[in-house]
Coordinates of C-alpha atoms in Angstrom, one line a residue:
M192 CA 0.0 0.0 0.0
S193 CA 1.3 3.5 -0.8
K194 CA 2.6 5.4 2.1
Q195 CA 0.4 8.3 0.9
T196 CA -2.5 6.6 2.7
K197 CA -0.7 6.2 6.0
A198 CA -2.1 8.4 8.7
W199 CA 0.1 10.3 11.2
G200 CA -0.5 7.8 13.9
Y201 CA 1.7 4.8 14.2
G202 CA 0.8 3.0 17.3
M203 CA 2.1 5.9 19.3
L204 CA -0.9 6.9 21.4
S205 CA -3.3 4.7 23.2
V206 CA -6.0 7.3 23.0
V207 CA -6.5 9.1 19.7
L208 CA -9.0 11.3 18.1
A209 CA -11.7 8.8 17.3
G210 CA -13.2 10.9 14.5
T211 CA -14.2 14.3 13.4
V212 CA -15.9 16.5 16.0
T213 CA -18.2 19.5 15.6
L214 CA -19.4 22.2 17.9
V215 CA -23.0 23.4 17.7
G216 CA -25.0 25.5 20.1
C217 CA -26.0 28.9 21.4
S218 CA -24.6 31.4 23.8
K219 CA -25.8 32.4 27.2
D220 CA -25.0 36.0 27.9
T221 CA -26.4 36.3 31.4
G222 CA -24.0 36.3 34.3
T223 CA -24.3 35.3 37.9
S224 CA -23.7 37.5 40.9
G225 CA -20.3 37.4 42.5
G226 CA -19.1 38.2 46.0
T227 CA -18.6 41.6 47.5
A228 CA -15.4 43.5 46.8
A229 CA -13.3 45.0 49.6
P230 CA -14.1 48.6 50.5
S231 CA -12.6 51.1 48.1
T232 CA -9.7 53.0 49.6
S233 CA -10.7 56.1 47.6
T234 CA -14.4 56.3 48.6
G235 CA -14.7 54.2 51.6
S236 CA -17.9 52.7 50.2
A237 CA -18.4 49.0 49.4
Q238 CA -18.4 48.3 45.6
P239 CA -20.1 45.2 44.1
A240 CA -17.7 42.7 42.5
P241 CA -18.1 42.4 38.7
K242 CA -20.5 39.6 37.7
A243 CA -18.8 36.3 36.8
E244 CA -19.3 35.5 33.1
A245 CA -21.5 32.5 32.6
P246 CA -20.0 29.6 30.6
Y247 CA -20.7 29.9 26.9
E248 CA -22.9 26.9 26.0
L249 CA -21.9 24.7 23.1
S250 CA -23.5 21.5 22.1
W251 CA -20.9 19.3 20.4
L252 CA -21.7 16.9 17.5
K253 CA -19.1 14.3 18.4
A254 CA -18.0 11.4 16.2
Q255 CA -17.8 8.4 18.5
D256 CA -17.0 4.8 18.1
I257 CA -20.3 3.5 19.5
S258 CA -18.8 0.1 20.1
K259 CA -16.9 1.5 23.0
P260 CA -18.6 2.8 26.2
Y261 CA -18.5 6.5 26.8
D262 CA -20.2 8.8 29.4
P263 CA -19.3 12.5 28.9
A264 CA -20.5 13.2 32.5
K265 CA -17.5 11.1 33.7
D266 CA -15.0 12.6 31.2
V267 CA -12.6 14.4 33.6
V268 CA -10.6 15.9 30.8
L269 CA -13.7 17.4 29.2
Q270 CA -14.6 18.9 32.6
A271 CA -11.2 20.4 32.9
V272 CA -11.4 21.9 29.4
E273 CA -14.8 23.4 30.2
K274 CA -13.5 25.0 33.3
K275 CA -10.4 26.5 31.6
L276 CA -12.2 27.8 28.6
N277 CA -15.4 28.8 30.5
V278 CA -17.6 26.8 28.3
K279 CA -20.4 24.3 28.8
I280 CA -20.2 21.4 26.3
V281 CA -23.3 19.3 25.6
P282 CA -22.1 16.4 23.4
E283 CA -24.4 14.8 20.8
M284 CA -22.9 11.4 20.0
V285 CA -22.8 10.3 16.4
D286 CA -21.3 7.1 15.1
V287 CA -18.1 7.8 13.3
Q288 CA -19.4 6.3 10.1
Q289 CA -22.5 8.5 10.2
Y290 CA -20.9 11.8 11.1
K291 CA -20.6 13.3 7.6
T292 CA -24.2 12.3 6.8
K293 CA -25.5 13.8 10.1
L294 CA -23.5 17.1 9.5
N295 CA -24.8 17.5 6.0
L296 CA -28.4 17.0 7.3
K297 CA -27.9 19.8 9.8
M298 CA -26.3 22.1 7.2
A299 CA -29.1 21.4 4.7
S300 CA -31.8 22.1 7.3
G301 CA -30.4 25.4 8.2
S302 CA -29.6 24.4 11.7
I303 CA -25.9 25.2 11.1
P304 CA -23.7 24.4 14.1
D305 CA -21.8 27.3 15.7
V306 CA -18.5 25.7 14.9
V307 CA -18.0 22.7 12.7
R308 CA -15.0 20.7 11.7
I309 CA -15.5 19.8 8.1
D310 CA -13.7 18.3 5.2
F311 CA -12.1 21.0 3.0
A312 CA -12.0 19.1 -0.3
D313 CA -15.8 19.1 -0.9
D314 CA -18.2 20.1 1.8
F315 CA -16.4 23.2 3.2
Q316 CA -15.9 24.8 -0.2
K317 CA -19.5 24.1 -1.2
Y318 CA -21.0 25.6 2.0
A319 CA -18.6 28.5 2.2
Q320 CA -19.7 29.7 -1.3
Q321 CA -23.4 29.3 -0.2
G322 CA -22.8 31.8 2.7
A323 CA -23.0 29.2 5.5
F324 CA -19.9 30.3 7.3
L325 CA -18.7 33.5 8.9
D326 CA -16.2 35.6 6.9
L327 CA -13.1 35.7 9.1
T328 CA -10.9 37.7 6.7
N329 CA -10.9 40.8 8.9
L330 CA -11.1 39.0 12.2
I331 CA -7.9 36.9 11.9
N332 CA -5.1 39.2 12.7
E333 CA -2.0 39.5 14.9
K334 CA -3.7 41.7 17.5
D335 CA -6.9 39.7 18.1
T336 CA -5.8 36.1 17.2
P337 CA -2.1 35.8 17.7
N338 CA -2.4 32.1 18.9
I339 CA -4.3 31.1 15.8
L340 CA -1.7 32.8 13.5
K341 CA 1.0 31.1 15.5
E342 CA -0.5 27.7 14.8
V343 CA -1.6 28.4 11.2
P344 CA 0.8 30.3 9.0
K345 CA -0.5 33.1 6.8
E346 CA 0.5 31.2 3.7
V347 CA -1.7 28.2 4.8
F348 CA -4.6 30.6 5.3
E349 CA -4.0 31.7 1.7
Q350 CA -4.4 28.2 0.5
A351 CA -7.6 27.8 2.5
K352 CA -9.3 30.9 1.0
V353 CA -12.5 30.5 -1.0
N354 CA -13.1 33.3 -3.5
G355 CA -10.3 35.3 -1.8
K356 CA -11.8 35.2 1.7
I357 CA -11.1 33.2 4.9
Y358 CA -14.1 31.2 6.1
G359 CA -12.4 28.8 8.5
I360 CA -9.3 27.7 10.4
P361 CA -7.3 24.9 8.7
Y362 CA -6.9 21.7 10.7
Q363 CA -4.7 18.7 10.1
G364 CA -4.7 16.6 13.3
G365 CA -1.1 15.6 13.9
P366 CA 2.4 16.2 12.7
G367 CA 3.1 13.0 10.8
A368 CA 0.4 13.5 8.2
G369 CA 1.1 13.4 4.5
Y370 CA 4.4 12.3 3.0
R371 CA 7.1 11.9 5.6
W372 CA 10.1 10.1 4.3
N373 CA 13.7 9.7 5.4
L374 CA 16.8 8.4 3.7
V375 CA 17.9 5.3 5.6
F376 CA 21.3 3.6 5.8
R377 CA 22.8 0.6 7.5
K378 CA 24.6 2.3 10.3
D379 CA 26.8 -0.7 11.0
F380 CA 28.0 -0.7 7.3
L381 CA 28.9 3.0 7.6
D382 CA 30.8 2.5 10.8
G383 CA 32.6 -0.5 9.3
M384 CA 33.8 1.6 6.4
G385 CA 34.8 4.5 8.6
V386 CA 32.5 7.0 7.0
K387 CA 29.6 9.2 8.0
A388 CA 26.1 9.6 6.4
P389 CA 26.4 11.8 3.3
K390 CA 24.9 15.3 3.1
T391 CA 25.3 16.0 -0.7
L392 CA 24.4 14.0 -3.8
D393 CA 28.1 13.7 -4.8
E394 CA 29.0 12.3 -1.3
Y395 CA 26.1 9.8 -1.6
Y396 CA 27.2 8.7 -5.1
N397 CA 30.8 8.2 -4.0
L398 CA 29.6 6.3 -0.9
L399 CA 27.5 3.9 -3.0
K400 CA 30.5 3.3 -5.2
K401 CA 32.5 2.4 -2.1
V402 CA 29.8 0.0 -0.9
K403 CA 29.7 -1.7 -4.2
A404 CA 33.5 -2.1 -4.2
E405 CA 33.8 -3.3 -0.6
K406 CA 30.6 -5.3 -0.3
P407 CA 29.8 -6.7 -3.8
D408 CA 26.9 -8.8 -2.4
V409 CA 25.1 -5.7 -1.0
I410 CA 22.7 -3.6 -3.1
P411 CA 23.8 0.1 -2.6
L412 CA 20.4 1.6 -3.3
G413 CA 17.1 -0.3 -3.1
G414 CA 13.7 0.6 -4.4
Y415 CA 10.2 -0.8 -4.9
T416 CA 7.1 -0.1 -6.9
A417 CA 3.5 0.6 -6.0
Q418 CA 0.3 0.4 -8.1
I419 CA 1.0 1.9 -11.4
G420 CA -0.2 5.4 -12.0
Q421 CA -0.1 6.5 -8.4
Q422 CA 0.8 10.2 -7.7
K423 CA 4.3 9.4 -6.5
Y424 CA 6.6 7.7 -8.9
A425 CA 8.1 4.3 -7.8
N426 CA 6.6 4.9 -4.4
N427 CA 9.2 7.6 -3.5
S428 CA 12.2 5.3 -4.0
F429 CA 14.3 8.0 -5.6
D430 CA 13.0 11.2 -4.1
H431 CA 16.4 11.9 -2.6
I432 CA 18.0 11.8 -6.1
F433 CA 15.2 13.8 -7.8
G434 CA 15.2 16.3 -4.9
A435 CA 18.9 17.1 -5.3
F436 CA 18.0 18.2 -8.8
G437 CA 15.2 20.4 -7.5
V438 CA 12.3 18.3 -8.8
T439 CA 9.9 15.7 -7.4
P440 CA 7.6 13.6 -9.6
G441 CA 3.9 14.2 -9.4
Y442 CA 4.0 17.7 -8.0
F443 CA 2.7 20.9 -9.7
T444 CA 4.5 24.2 -9.3
Q445 CA 3.3 27.8 -9.2
K446 CA 5.1 31.1 -9.6
D447 CA 3.3 34.4 -9.9
G448 CA 0.1 32.6 -10.8
T449 CA 1.7 30.6 -13.6
F450 CA 1.6 26.8 -13.1
G451 CA 4.0 24.1 -14.2
S452 CA 4.7 20.4 -13.5
Y453 CA 7.9 18.9 -12.2
D454 CA 7.2 15.8 -14.4
I455 CA 8.0 17.9 -17.5
D456 CA 10.7 20.1 -16.0
P457 CA 14.1 20.2 -17.8
K458 CA 15.7 19.4 -14.5
M459 CA 13.7 16.1 -14.4
R460 CA 15.6 15.2 -17.6
E461 CA 18.9 15.7 -15.8
A462 CA 17.8 13.7 -12.8
L463 CA 16.7 10.8 -15.0
L464 CA 20.1 10.8 -16.8
Y465 CA 21.8 10.7 -13.4
L466 CA 19.7 7.8 -12.2
Q467 CA 20.4 6.0 -15.5
K468 CA 24.1 6.4 -14.9
M469 CA 23.7 5.0 -11.3
Y470 CA 21.6 2.0 -12.6
G471 CA 24.2 1.3 -15.3
E472 CA 27.0 1.2 -12.7
G473 CA 25.1 -1.3 -10.6
L474 CA 24.3 1.1 -7.8
I475 CA 20.5 0.6 -8.0
D476 CA 18.7 -2.6 -7.4
K477 CA 18.0 -4.2 -10.8
E478 CA 14.6 -5.3 -9.5
F479 CA 13.4 -1.9 -8.2
A480 CA 10.7 -1.6 -10.9
T481 CA 9.1 -5.0 -10.1
I482 CA 9.4 -5.8 -6.5
K483 CA 7.0 -4.8 -3.7
E484 CA 7.9 -3.4 -0.3
E485 CA 7.8 -6.7 1.5
Q486 CA 10.5 -8.0 -0.9
L487 CA 12.6 -4.9 -0.2
R488 CA 12.3 -5.6 3.5
A489 CA 13.5 -9.2 3.0
K490 CA 16.7 -7.9 1.4
L491 CA 17.2 -5.4 4.2
Y492 CA 16.7 -8.0 6.9
S493 CA 19.1 -10.4 5.3
G494 CA 21.9 -7.8 5.1
K495 CA 21.7 -7.4 1.3
L496 CA 20.6 -3.7 1.3
F497 CA 22.6 -0.6 2.2
S498 CA 20.2 2.3 1.7
W499 CA 16.7 3.2 0.7
M500 CA 14.0 5.9 1.1
G501 CA 11.7 4.8 4.0
W502 CA 8.4 6.0 5.5
W503 CA 9.4 7.7 8.8
S504 CA 7.7 5.2 11.1
T505 CA 9.0 1.9 9.6
A506 CA 12.6 2.2 10.7
N507 CA 11.8 1.3 14.3
D508 CA 10.6 -2.2 13.5
Y509 CA 13.1 -2.6 10.6
D510 CA 16.0 -2.1 13.0
T511 CA 14.6 -4.8 15.3
Q512 CA 14.2 -7.2 12.4
V513 CA 17.8 -6.6 11.3
E514 CA 19.0 -7.2 14.9
M515 CA 17.1 -10.5 15.0
N516 CA 18.6 -11.6 11.8
E517 CA 22.1 -10.8 13.0
L518 CA 21.5 -12.6 16.3
K519 CA 20.2 -15.6 14.5
K520 CA 23.3 -15.7 12.3
S521 CA 25.5 -15.6 15.3
G522 CA 23.4 -18.2 17.2
K523 CA 22.6 -15.6 20.0
L524 CA 18.8 -15.2 19.3
A525 CA 16.6 -16.3 22.1
A526 CA 15.0 -19.7 21.9
D527 CA 11.6 -18.2 21.2
A528 CA 13.1 -16.2 18.3
T529 CA 11.8 -12.9 19.6
L530 CA 13.2 -9.7 21.2
P531 CA 11.6 -7.4 23.7
S532 CA 10.4 -4.1 22.4
Q533 CA 13.3 -2.0 21.2
A534 CA 11.1 1.2 20.7
D535 CA 12.8 3.1 23.5
Q536 CA 16.3 2.0 22.5
P537 CA 18.6 4.0 20.2
Y538 CA 18.8 2.6 16.6
K539 CA 21.5 -0.1 16.5
Y540 CA 21.7 -1.0 12.8
L541 CA 20.1 2.0 11.0
T542 CA 20.6 5.7 10.7
L543 CA 18.3 8.2 9.2
T544 CA 18.9 11.6 7.5
D545 CA 16.9 14.1 5.5
S546 CA 17.5 15.5 2.0
L547 CA 20.7 15.3 0.0
V548 CA 21.6 18.7 -1.6
G549 CA 22.7 19.2 -5.2
S550 CA 25.5 21.1 -6.6
D551 CA 23.7 24.4 -5.8
G552 CA 23.4 23.5 -2.2
K553 CA 19.6 23.1 -2.5
A554 CA 17.0 20.4 -2.6
V555 CA 13.3 19.7 -2.6
A556 CA 11.5 17.1 -0.5
P557 CA 7.8 16.2 -1.1
T558 CA 5.4 16.6 1.8
G559 CA 1.6 16.2 2.1
A560 CA -1.1 18.8 1.9
P561 CA -0.9 21.2 4.9
F562 CA -4.4 20.4 6.0
A563 CA -7.4 18.3 5.3
Q564 CA -10.2 19.9 7.4
M565 CA -11.4 23.3 8.5
H566 CA -13.0 24.7 11.7
A567 CA -15.7 27.1 10.4
I568 CA -18.0 29.3 12.4
S569 CA -21.6 29.5 11.3
A570 CA -22.8 32.7 9.7
K571 CA -25.9 32.4 12.0
T572 CA -23.9 32.3 15.2
K573 CA -25.3 34.6 17.9
D574 CA -21.9 35.9 19.1
P575 CA -19.3 35.1 16.4
K576 CA -16.5 37.1 18.1
K577 CA -17.0 35.2 21.3
V578 CA -16.8 31.9 19.6
L579 CA -13.6 33.0 17.8
S580 CA -12.2 34.1 21.1
I581 CA -12.8 30.7 22.6
I582 CA -10.9 29.1 19.8
E583 CA -8.1 31.7 20.2
N584 CA -8.0 31.0 23.9
S585 CA -7.9 27.3 23.4
L586 CA -4.7 27.6 21.4
S587 CA -2.6 29.1 24.1
A588 CA 0.3 26.9 25.1
E589 CA -1.2 26.0 28.4
N590 CA -4.7 25.2 27.1
Q591 CA -3.3 23.2 24.2
M592 CA -1.5 21.0 26.7
L593 CA -4.7 20.4 28.4
S594 CA -6.9 19.7 25.4
V595 CA -4.3 17.6 23.7
W596 CA -2.7 15.7 26.6
G597 CA -5.1 16.1 29.5
I598 CA -4.4 16.9 33.1
E599 CA -0.8 17.3 34.3
G600 CA 0.1 14.7 36.9
E601 CA -2.8 12.5 35.9
D602 CA -2.6 12.1 32.1
Y603 CA 1.0 13.2 31.7
K604 CA 3.9 14.4 33.7
I605 CA 7.0 16.5 33.0
D606 CA 10.1 14.5 34.1
N607 CA 13.5 16.3 33.8
G608 CA 12.0 18.7 31.4
K609 CA 10.4 16.1 29.1
M610 CA 6.8 14.9 28.9
K611 CA 5.8 11.3 29.6
V612 CA 2.2 10.2 28.7
L613 CA 0.7 8.4 31.7
T614 CA -2.7 7.5 30.2
N615 CA -1.4 4.2 28.9
D616 CA -0.7 3.1 32.5
I617 CA -3.9 4.3 34.2
I618 CA -6.7 3.3 31.8
D619 CA -8.3 0.1 30.7
Q620 CA -7.9 0.0 27.0
K621 CA -11.2 -1.8 26.5
T622 CA -13.3 0.6 28.6
M623 CA -11.1 3.7 28.3
Q624 CA -11.7 4.3 32.0
D625 CA -9.4 4.7 35.0
K626 CA -9.7 2.9 38.3
S627 CA -12.2 5.4 39.5
G628 CA -14.5 4.9 36.5
N629 CA -13.6 8.2 34.9
F630 CA -13.1 8.5 31.1
R631 CA -9.9 10.1 30.0
G632 CA -10.5 10.8 26.3
V633 CA -7.6 13.2 25.6
Q634 CA -7.5 14.7 22.1
S635 CA -11.2 14.4 22.0
Y636 CA -12.5 17.9 22.6
L637 CA -9.9 20.3 21.1
F638 CA -9.3 22.9 18.4
A639 CA -5.5 22.4 18.1
P640 CA -4.9 22.4 14.4
G641 CA -1.9 20.1 14.5
L642 CA -0.3 21.6 11.4
N643 CA 3.1 22.0 12.9
G644 CA 2.8 19.2 15.5
W645 CA 0.9 19.2 18.7
P646 CA 2.8 20.6 21.7
R647 CA 5.5 18.3 23.0
Y648 CA 4.3 15.6 20.6
L649 CA 7.7 14.2 19.8
E650 CA 8.4 13.7 23.5
S651 CA 5.3 11.5 23.7
L652 CA 6.7 9.0 21.3
P653 CA 9.0 6.1 21.9
L654 CA 12.6 7.2 21.3
R655 CA 13.0 5.6 17.9
S656 CA 9.7 7.0 16.5
S657 CA 10.5 10.4 18.0
Q658 CA 13.9 10.5 16.3
A659 CA 12.5 9.3 12.9
L660 CA 9.6 11.8 12.9
D661 CA 11.9 14.6 14.1
V662 CA 14.1 14.1 11.0
A663 CA 11.1 14.0 8.7
I664 CA 9.1 17.0 9.9
H665 CA 12.2 19.2 10.3
N666 CA 13.5 18.7 6.8
K667 CA 13.9 22.3 5.7
Y668 CA 13.6 21.5 2.1
Q669 CA 10.0 20.3 2.2
I670 CA 7.6 21.6 -0.4
T671 CA 3.9 21.0 -1.1
D672 CA 2.0 20.4 -4.3
A673 CA 0.9 23.7 -5.7
S674 CA -2.3 22.1 -7.0
N675 CA -3.5 21.4 -3.5
Y676 CA -7.0 22.8 -2.9
L677 CA -7.4 24.0 -6.5
D678 CA -10.1 22.8 -8.9
S679 CA -9.2 21.1 -12.2
P680 CA -11.8 18.7 -13.8
T681 CA -9.2 17.6 -16.3
K682 CA -6.8 16.7 -13.5
I683 CA -9.4 14.5 -12.0
A684 CA -10.2 12.9 -15.3
K685 CA -6.7 12.5 -16.8
L686 CA -4.1 12.4 -14.0
V687 CA -4.0 8.6 -13.5
E688 CA -3.5 8.2 -17.2
L689 CA -0.7 10.8 -17.3
N690 CA 1.0 9.3 -14.2
T691 CA 0.9 5.8 -15.7
M692 CA 2.6 7.1 -18.8
R693 CA 5.2 8.9 -16.7
D694 CA 6.0 5.8 -14.6
S695 CA 6.5 3.7 -17.7
V696 CA 8.7 6.2 -19.5
F697 CA 10.8 7.1 -16.4
T698 CA 11.4 3.5 -15.6
Q699 CA 12.5 2.8 -19.2
I700 CA 15.0 5.7 -19.1
I701 CA 16.5 4.8 -15.7
M702 CA 17.0 1.2 -17.0
G703 CA 18.9 2.5 -20.1
G704 CA 16.3 3.8 -22.5
D705 CA 17.0 6.7 -24.9
I706 CA 16.6 10.0 -23.1
K707 CA 14.6 11.2 -26.2
K708 CA 11.7 9.3 -24.6
F709 CA 11.5 12.1 -22.0
D710 CA 11.1 14.7 -24.7
E711 CA 8.4 12.6 -26.4
F712 CA 6.7 12.2 -23.0
V713 CA 6.7 16.0 -22.4
D714 CA 4.9 16.5 -25.8
K715 CA 2.4 13.7 -25.1
W716 CA 1.8 14.9 -21.5
K717 CA 0.9 18.4 -22.7
A718 CA -1.3 17.1 -25.6
Q719 CA -3.2 14.5 -23.6
G720 CA -4.5 16.8 -20.9
G721 CA -1.5 18.4 -19.2
T722 CA -1.7 21.8 -20.8
Q723 CA -5.5 21.9 -20.0
I724 CA -4.7 21.0 -16.3
L725 CA -2.3 23.8 -16.0
K726 CA -4.8 26.3 -17.5
E727 CA -7.5 25.1 -15.1
L728 CA -5.2 25.4 -12.1
E729 CA -4.3 28.9 -13.0
E730 CA -8.0 29.9 -13.4
S731 CA -8.8 28.2 -10.0
F732 CA -5.9 30.0 -8.4
K733 CA -7.1 33.4 -9.6
K734 CA -10.6 32.6 -8.4
K735 CA -9.5 31.6 -4.9
S736 CA -7.2 34.6 -4.7
G737 CA -10.2 36.9 -5.5
K738 CA -8.6 38.1 -8.7

């Protein structure tokens, strides 16, 4: 399966966001009387204390796995969030599978929730253009919403605009979403040769030549294929090579409103010639175009593979499997042929790094779309500025810790400056309750966008996963596809066909085919829908920008 479909989670949290959630409700503006203030030193007369503001009531359309028990009245994290944000949440439970249907029914009936979390790709854009959501364009600013702008960069808001206006706050839901790949090496091979992991393409090429010379039975660079016609060529196997040339297959580009495609970029031609040279010199696995991921793993585990591009979370288990194989060969593997979990141990056999840079000192690395959903405020909301202020307040550092991780000392603790999640140790995984019968559904009632990673997220992971994701998300050369969030009917209709043609031609060239095939591919790509796609993307870009 393509790693494009892998979600950010990788067995790292015992309690995760079970589904999409939605706020819906009305405000209560009446206050309650407070106590009496101390006598005024200036007048000597008693002054009444200001009235305490009543909690703002929000009924929450909450996607819930109905196969698991849940009682919001016993959700202690929910109660803590309510107190901190001065809100009263009344959850309406909806089965995860029925959430979208239920939300659409509410939207169609006109009973639009105060705040909804809604898919950007279809529903959000449709309802925003119908006037269902509040225009936030002039309400999102450094003065009034600094926390929101800290979590959602201005350039991301630009991508989220509909007809040039902001109608919602982008939400992703975790830092590992989208493409998150690392270049992985056999660390023990590097150590044995007395060299360090390379930083440049030239260093990498020379290292692969050294591996081939000193370890002739080891494949210097491995790759594997996915279903033909997928967005990413050869399932990302050569992204580090393409990236050093400043291109990445399958991605569209944009500059000053003019769109292009890396697939037909002249620098792609150069990258293919370089890969062809590497293949001809025996530096690339001869089977890269036909084998699947499990076959690549078998080569790694048996010690026949030196380097490859890997999904960030896989290296943890791969390192353990390599260790098991090495222990087996030496006769030191336990009788039951297993090892205890190595997740919190440093990598023993693998090392990971980010992009290789080209001759110009630059690179590109593909990453996923910045967001998939939106928080939108209903245009019918009684007090929209109050609702926006609740979201803004929820995104302070302190309140994010509460809504994402729960109560300090109960759900997590800070030990020697680092966070440790305690929920795993105190709840029954079947009932999601602690010994007192309280539900501890952290990450269940929150606004935290997660675009740049939830607070202290890396600290919550086992050591190996934390190190691997840290490398992936902090790769400074990451780029996104410029066609994200834009409309192109031809792209929908023709992209698989164009990608299939690309995959075939690029494979032929890498394996020794005439480079003229690339020039022919460019002409066919343009004629068979590519030119029309670029035109439609430019038109959609202008429309979204309000031009």
